[in-house]
């Protein structure tokens, strides 16, 4: 039983050291992720379009 109490106190102490992000930090990170994902998506779509046109041109 003493081990459980020690573990609980230790876990609670470690949890008090955690610094949780603010709403603004979460919002900024989310916007950054959305921008990066959008840019990568557009890049891959462009590469796909170019490669598709190239292969179509070769096969015709």
mmCIF file of C-alpha atoms in Angstrom, residues 20-54:
data_model
loop_
_atom_site.group_PDB
_atom_site.id
_atom_site.type_symbol
_atom_site.label_atom_id
_atom_site.label_comp_id
_atom_site.label_asym_id
_atom_site.label_seq_id
_atom_site.Cartn_x
_atom_site.Cartn_y
_atom_site.Cartn_z
ATOM 1 C CA UNK A 20 0.326 23.258 -20.456
ATOM 2 C CA UNK A 21 0.102 25.426 -23.589
ATOM 3 C CA UNK A 22 -2.180 28.431 -23.686
ATOM 4 C CA UNK A 23 -5.103 28.718 -26.079
ATOM 5 C CA UNK A 24 -3.109 31.150 -28.217
ATOM 6 C CA UNK A 25 -0.191 28.723 -28.502
ATOM 7 C CA UNK A 26 -2.554 25.907 -29.479
ATOM 8 C CA UNK A 27 -4.247 28.134 -32.066
ATOM 9 C CA UNK A 28 -0.896 29.230 -33.541
ATOM 10 C CA UNK A 29 0.349 25.651 -33.738
ATOM 11 C CA UNK A 30 -2.892 24.519 -35.389
ATOM 12 C CA UNK A 31 -2.708 27.276 -37.994
ATOM 13 C CA UNK A 32 0.921 26.426 -38.691
ATOM 14 C CA UNK A 33 0.083 22.757 -39.173
ATOM 15 C CA UNK A 34 -2.811 23.584 -41.494
ATOM 16 C CA UNK A 35 -0.605 25.867 -43.601
ATOM 17 C CA UNK A 36 2.181 23.291 -43.889
ATOM 18 C CA UNK A 37 -0.259 20.504 -44.770
ATOM 19 C CA UNK A 38 -1.927 22.721 -47.389
ATOM 20 C CA UNK A 39 1.402 23.647 -48.994
ATOM 21 C CA UNK A 40 2.530 20.019 -49.112
ATOM 22 C CA UNK A 41 -0.835 18.979 -50.557
ATOM 23 C CA UNK A 42 -0.616 21.596 -53.296
ATOM 24 C CA UNK A 43 2.971 20.596 -54.087
ATOM 25 C CA UNK A 44 2.087 16.909 -54.362
ATOM 26 C CA UNK A 45 -0.958 17.709 -56.507
ATOM 27 C CA UNK A 46 1.232 19.762 -58.842
ATOM 28 C CA UNK A 47 3.836 16.985 -59.078
ATOM 29 C CA UNK A 48 1.072 14.458 -59.761
ATOM 30 C CA UNK A 49 -0.402 16.668 -62.471
ATOM 31 C CA UNK A 50 2.984 17.124 -64.155
ATOM 32 C CA UNK A 51 3.840 13.424 -63.994
ATOM 33 C CA UNK A 52 0.389 12.407 -65.251
ATOM 34 C CA UNK A 53 0.674 14.790 -68.196
ATOM 35 C CA UNK A 54 4.175 13.496 -68.947
#
